[in-house]
């Protein structure tokens, strides 16, 4: 019976392999481990409508549960305008529109300056948290702060074409 490697060489290779595995096993707890902090949730960026970068007109912040999904300037048949998309949580579209329009009016924002549309998601159970989506068409604004958070698309939700939407 022929063997590709002599017995002594196979023995050396096996011992060397076992030593490498043992060393890796011994040092592995120190490699790639997060420091033990007791906090295993990532830090979340501040709410994009409250961080001072691109507030809604009149500094309005919706008084219902929402998540800012996207916010940015766009050009279409209506010209250049800001398009802000909110996820509606625990409130239906009609109620959200009524409340945001009342807030904008109370802040002195002209109704002609803001177009609000919303829709309920179909087939959502009555006890679901995420209920629908709201789109606000607004006048464009420049960043209202020079805070570095305003350059973070994950905070402002202003995703450029070269940066994938991670909302």
PDB file of C-alpha atoms in Angstrom:
ATOM      1  CA  UNK A   1       0.000   0.000   0.000  1.00  0.00           C
ATOM      2  CA  UNK A   2       1.525   3.327  -1.008  1.00  0.00           C
ATOM      3  CA  UNK A   3       1.259   6.377   1.121  1.00  0.00           C
ATOM      4  CA  UNK A   4       1.582   9.923  -0.160  1.00  0.00           C
ATOM      5  CA  UNK A   5       3.363  11.146   2.963  1.00  0.00           C
ATOM      6  CA  UNK A   6       5.737   9.164   5.118  1.00  0.00           C
ATOM      7  CA  UNK A   7       4.438   8.322   8.590  1.00  0.00           C
ATOM      8  CA  UNK A   8       6.808  10.703  10.346  1.00  0.00           C
ATOM      9  CA  UNK A   9       5.734  13.661   8.122  1.00  0.00           C
ATOM     10  CA  UNK A  10       2.037  12.901   8.613  1.00  0.00           C
ATOM     11  CA  UNK A  11       2.629  12.792  12.348  1.00  0.00           C
ATOM     12  CA  UNK A  12       4.359  16.208  12.257  1.00  0.00           C
ATOM     13  CA  UNK A  13       1.562  17.736  10.169  1.00  0.00           C
ATOM     14  CA  UNK A  14      -1.076  16.350  12.553  1.00  0.00           C
ATOM     15  CA  UNK A  15       0.775  17.693  15.602  1.00  0.00           C
ATOM     16  CA  UNK A  16       1.276  21.096  13.951  1.00  0.00           C
ATOM     17  CA  UNK A  17      -2.450  21.220  13.024  1.00  0.00           C
ATOM     18  CA  UNK A  18      -3.442  20.323  16.561  1.00  0.00           C
ATOM     19  CA  UNK A  19      -1.151  23.060  17.964  1.00  0.00           C
ATOM     20  CA  UNK A  20      -2.585  25.688  15.606  1.00  0.00           C
ATOM     21  CA  UNK A  21      -6.142  24.654  16.559  1.00  0.00           C
ATOM     22  CA  UNK A  22      -5.238  24.813  20.266  1.00  0.00           C
ATOM     23  CA  UNK A  23      -3.699  28.288  19.926  1.00  0.00           C
ATOM     24  CA  UNK A  24      -6.757  29.547  18.007  1.00  0.00           C
ATOM     25  CA  UNK A  25      -9.038  28.057  20.612  1.00  0.00           C
ATOM     26  CA  UNK A  26      -7.120  29.750  23.419  1.00  0.00           C
ATOM     27  CA  UNK A  27      -6.988  33.231  21.849  1.00  0.00           C
ATOM     28  CA  UNK A  28     -10.457  33.241  20.248  1.00  0.00           C
ATOM     29  CA  UNK A  29     -12.227  34.785  23.283  1.00  0.00           C
ATOM     30  CA  UNK A  30     -10.079  37.902  22.839  1.00  0.00           C
ATOM     31  CA  UNK A  31     -10.740  38.291  19.110  1.00  0.00           C
ATOM     32  CA  UNK A  32     -13.747  40.080  17.686  1.00  0.00           C
ATOM     33  CA  UNK A  33     -15.608  40.437  20.943  1.00  0.00           C
ATOM     34  CA  UNK A  34     -17.503  43.516  21.983  1.00  0.00           C
ATOM     35  CA  UNK A  35     -16.582  44.978  25.349  1.00  0.00           C
ATOM     36  CA  UNK A  36     -18.948  43.733  28.022  1.00  0.00           C
ATOM     37  CA  UNK A  37     -21.195  46.687  28.802  1.00  0.00           C
ATOM     38  CA  UNK A  38     -24.552  45.151  29.558  1.00  0.00           C
ATOM     39  CA  UNK A  39     -26.029  47.300  26.745  1.00  0.00           C
ATOM     40  CA  UNK A  40     -26.464  45.302  23.578  1.00  0.00           C
ATOM     41  CA  UNK A  41     -28.714  47.618  21.615  1.00  0.00           C
ATOM     42  CA  UNK A  42     -27.088  49.969  19.119  1.00  0.00           C
ATOM     43  CA  UNK A  43     -27.209  53.689  19.730  1.00  0.00           C
ATOM     44  CA  UNK A  44     -29.929  55.156  17.554  1.00  0.00           C
ATOM     45  CA  UNK A  45     -29.561  58.484  15.790  1.00  0.00           C
ATOM     46  CA  UNK A  46     -31.833  61.276  17.026  1.00  0.00           C
ATOM     47  CA  UNK A  47     -35.230  61.788  15.408  1.00  0.00           C
ATOM     48  CA  UNK A  48     -34.702  63.604  12.119  1.00  0.00           C
ATOM     49  CA  UNK A  49     -37.529  66.070  12.765  1.00  0.00           C
ATOM     50  CA  UNK A  50     -36.292  67.039  16.230  1.00  0.00           C
ATOM     51  CA  UNK A  51     -32.511  67.193  15.772  1.00  0.00           C
ATOM     52  CA  UNK A  52     -32.581  70.802  14.510  1.00  0.00           C
ATOM     53  CA  UNK A  53     -31.275  70.007  11.037  1.00  0.00           C
ATOM     54  CA  UNK A  54     -34.371  70.024   8.819  1.00  0.00           C
ATOM     55  CA  UNK A  55     -37.415  70.817  10.970  1.00  0.00           C
ATOM     56  CA  UNK A  56     -40.930  70.935   9.613  1.00  0.00           C
ATOM     57  CA  UNK A  57     -42.358  74.412   8.967  1.00  0.00           C
ATOM     58  CA  UNK A  58     -43.208  76.208  12.192  1.00  0.00           C
ATOM     59  CA  UNK A  59     -40.971  73.696  14.031  1.00  0.00           C
ATOM     60  CA  UNK A  60     -43.968  71.365  14.146  1.00  0.00           C
ATOM     61  CA  UNK A  61     -43.313  67.858  15.435  1.00  0.00           C
ATOM     62  CA  UNK A  62     -46.195  65.447  14.880  1.00  0.00           C
ATOM     63  CA  UNK A  63     -48.121  64.777  18.091  1.00  0.00           C
ATOM     64  CA  UNK A  64     -48.776  61.163  17.086  1.00  0.00           C
ATOM     65  CA  UNK A  65     -46.464  58.179  16.924  1.00  0.00           C
ATOM     66  CA  UNK A  66     -44.416  58.147  13.722  1.00  0.00           C
ATOM     67  CA  UNK A  67     -41.097  57.125  12.234  1.00  0.00           C
ATOM     68  CA  UNK A  68     -39.298  59.394   9.759  1.00  0.00           C
ATOM     69  CA  UNK A  69     -38.554  57.138   6.773  1.00  0.00           C
ATOM     70  CA  UNK A  70     -37.174  59.559   4.149  1.00  0.00           C
ATOM     71  CA  UNK A  71     -36.686  63.292   3.859  1.00  0.00           C
ATOM     72  CA  UNK A  72     -35.170  65.176   0.993  1.00  0.00           C
ATOM     73  CA  UNK A  73     -35.544  67.530  -1.905  1.00  0.00           C
ATOM     74  CA  UNK A  74     -37.033  66.313  -5.153  1.00  0.00           C
ATOM     75  CA  UNK A  75     -37.938  67.732  -8.558  1.00  0.00           C
ATOM     76  CA  UNK A  76     -41.099  66.724 -10.345  1.00  0.00           C
ATOM     77  CA  UNK A  77     -44.005  68.345 -12.212  1.00  0.00           C
ATOM     78  CA  UNK A  78     -44.567  70.604  -9.171  1.00  0.00           C
ATOM     79  CA  UNK A  79     -40.958  71.872  -9.326  1.00  0.00           C
ATOM     80  CA  UNK A  80     -38.363  71.666  -6.575  1.00  0.00           C
ATOM     81  CA  UNK A  81     -39.844  70.764  -3.196  1.00  0.00           C
ATOM     82  CA  UNK A  82     -39.120  68.812  -0.048  1.00  0.00           C
ATOM     83  CA  UNK A  83     -40.705  65.398   0.319  1.00  0.00           C
ATOM     84  CA  UNK A  84     -40.937  63.963   3.830  1.00  0.00           C
ATOM     85  CA  UNK A  85     -42.274  60.438   4.334  1.00  0.00           C
ATOM     86  CA  UNK A  86     -43.497  59.314   7.753  1.00  0.00           C
ATOM     87  CA  UNK A  87     -44.555  55.866   8.891  1.00  0.00           C
ATOM     88  CA  UNK A  88     -47.754  56.151  10.917  1.00  0.00           C
ATOM     89  CA  UNK A  89     -47.731  54.195  14.149  1.00  0.00           C
ATOM     90  CA  UNK A  90     -50.887  53.544  16.188  1.00  0.00           C
ATOM     91  CA  UNK A  91     -52.917  56.125  14.291  1.00  0.00           C
ATOM     92  CA  UNK A  92     -54.862  55.856  11.036  1.00  0.00           C
ATOM     93  CA  UNK A  93     -54.268  58.070   8.019  1.00  0.00           C
ATOM     94  CA  UNK A  94     -57.345  60.293   8.429  1.00  0.00           C
ATOM     95  CA  UNK A  95     -56.568  61.011  12.089  1.00  0.00           C
ATOM     96  CA  UNK A  96     -52.883  61.715  11.316  1.00  0.00           C
ATOM     97  CA  UNK A  97     -53.776  64.158   8.506  1.00  0.00           C
ATOM     98  CA  UNK A  98     -56.282  65.972  10.725  1.00  0.00           C
ATOM     99  CA  UNK A  99     -53.777  66.303  13.547  1.00  0.00           C
ATOM    100  CA  UNK A 100     -50.789  67.425  11.466  1.00  0.00           C
ATOM    101  CA  UNK A 101     -52.900  69.979   9.586  1.00  0.00           C
ATOM    102  CA  UNK A 102     -54.179  71.365  12.901  1.00  0.00           C
ATOM    103  CA  UNK A 103     -50.637  71.588  14.239  1.00  0.00           C
ATOM    104  CA  UNK A 104     -49.376  73.352  11.099  1.00  0.00           C
ATOM    105  CA  UNK A 105     -52.301  75.808  11.207  1.00  0.00           C
ATOM    106  CA  UNK A 106     -51.652  76.516  14.909  1.00  0.00           C
ATOM    107  CA  UNK A 107     -47.988  77.230  14.053  1.00  0.00           C
ATOM    108  CA  UNK A 108     -49.098  79.780  11.439  1.00  0.00           C
ATOM    109  CA  UNK A 109     -48.066  77.719   8.422  1.00  0.00           C
ATOM    110  CA  UNK A 110     -50.131  78.581   5.348  1.00  0.00           C
ATOM    111  CA  UNK A 111     -52.130  75.619   4.044  1.00  0.00           C
ATOM    112  CA  UNK A 112     -50.875  76.390   0.517  1.00  0.00           C
ATOM    113  CA  UNK A 113     -47.265  75.789   1.621  1.00  0.00           C
ATOM    114  CA  UNK A 114     -47.799  72.197   2.692  1.00  0.00           C
ATOM    115  CA  UNK A 115     -49.536  69.341   0.913  1.00  0.00           C
ATOM    116  CA  UNK A 116     -50.332  66.362   3.133  1.00  0.00           C
ATOM    117  CA  UNK A 117     -51.364  62.957   1.853  1.00  0.00           C
ATOM    118  CA  UNK A 118     -51.662  59.735   3.801  1.00  0.00           C
ATOM    119  CA  UNK A 119     -52.811  56.203   3.297  1.00  0.00           C
ATOM    120  CA  UNK A 120     -53.588  53.271   5.542  1.00  0.00           C
ATOM    121  CA  UNK A 121     -51.816  50.034   4.705  1.00  0.00           C
ATOM    122  CA  UNK A 122     -54.208  47.372   3.466  1.00  0.00           C
ATOM    123  CA  UNK A 123     -54.817  44.236   5.449  1.00  0.00           C
ATOM    124  CA  UNK A 124     -53.318  45.545   8.679  1.00  0.00           C
ATOM    125  CA  UNK A 125     -54.948  44.176  11.838  1.00  0.00           C
ATOM    126  CA  UNK A 126     -56.612  46.723  14.134  1.00  0.00           C
ATOM    127  CA  UNK A 127     -54.017  46.148  16.865  1.00  0.00           C
ATOM    128  CA  UNK A 128     -50.957  46.549  14.605  1.00  0.00           C
ATOM    129  CA  UNK A 129     -48.448  49.257  15.488  1.00  0.00           C
ATOM    130  CA  UNK A 130     -47.574  50.326  11.939  1.00  0.00           C
ATOM    131  CA  UNK A 131     -50.777  51.590  10.368  1.00  0.00           C
ATOM    132  CA  UNK A 132     -49.860  53.575   7.258  1.00  0.00           C
ATOM    133  CA  UNK A 133     -47.758  56.221   5.576  1.00  0.00           C
ATOM    134  CA  UNK A 134     -47.890  60.007   5.324  1.00  0.00           C
ATOM    135  CA  UNK A 135     -46.201  62.153   2.694  1.00  0.00           C
ATOM    136  CA  UNK A 136     -45.595  65.855   3.305  1.00  0.00           C
ATOM    137  CA  UNK A 137     -44.739  68.042   0.312  1.00  0.00           C
ATOM    138  CA  UNK A 138     -43.025  71.117   1.717  1.00  0.00           C
ATOM    139  CA  UNK A 139     -40.900  74.043   0.617  1.00  0.00           C
ATOM    140  CA  UNK A 140     -37.199  73.190   0.468  1.00  0.00           C
ATOM    141  CA  UNK A 141     -34.922  74.410   3.238  1.00  0.00           C
ATOM    142  CA  UNK A 142     -31.207  74.369   3.872  1.00  0.00           C
ATOM    143  CA  UNK A 143     -29.793  72.710   6.959  1.00  0.00           C
ATOM    144  CA  UNK A 144     -30.762  74.819   9.979  1.00  0.00           C
ATOM    145  CA  UNK A 145     -27.725  73.763  12.009  1.00  0.00           C
ATOM    146  CA  UNK A 146     -24.036  73.081  11.421  1.00  0.00           C
ATOM    147  CA  UNK A 147     -24.073  70.212  13.908  1.00  0.00           C
ATOM    148  CA  UNK A 148     -22.231  67.170  12.474  1.00  0.00           C
ATOM    149  CA  UNK A 149     -25.413  65.111  12.939  1.00  0.00           C
ATOM    150  CA  UNK A 150     -26.836  67.056   9.982  1.00  0.00           C
ATOM    151  CA  UNK A 151     -24.291  65.314   7.714  1.00  0.00           C
ATOM    152  CA  UNK A 152     -25.462  61.876   8.847  1.00  0.00           C
ATOM    153  CA  UNK A 153     -28.039  60.478   6.425  1.00  0.00           C
ATOM    154  CA  UNK A 154     -29.126  57.948   9.041  1.00  0.00           C
ATOM    155  CA  UNK A 155     -30.174  60.838  11.285  1.00  0.00           C
ATOM    156  CA  UNK A 156     -31.635  63.192   8.684  1.00  0.00           C
ATOM    157  CA  UNK A 157     -32.982  60.428   6.409  1.00  0.00           C
ATOM    158  CA  UNK A 158     -31.665  62.415   3.459  1.00  0.00           C
ATOM    159  CA  UNK A 159     -30.370  59.532   1.380  1.00  0.00           C
ATOM    160  CA  UNK A 160     -28.531  60.503  -1.795  1.00  0.00           C
ATOM    161  CA  UNK A 161     -28.665  58.314  -4.930  1.00  0.00           C
ATOM    162  CA  UNK A 162     -25.172  56.942  -4.171  1.00  0.00           C
ATOM    163  CA  UNK A 163     -26.187  56.043  -0.606  1.00  0.00           C
ATOM    164  CA  UNK A 164     -28.753  53.270  -0.282  1.00  0.00           C
ATOM    165  CA  UNK A 165     -31.876  54.002   1.730  1.00  0.00           C
ATOM    166  CA  UNK A 166     -31.311  52.229   5.052  1.00  0.00           C
ATOM    167  CA  UNK A 167     -34.479  53.423   6.704  1.00  0.00           C
TER     168      UNK A 167
END
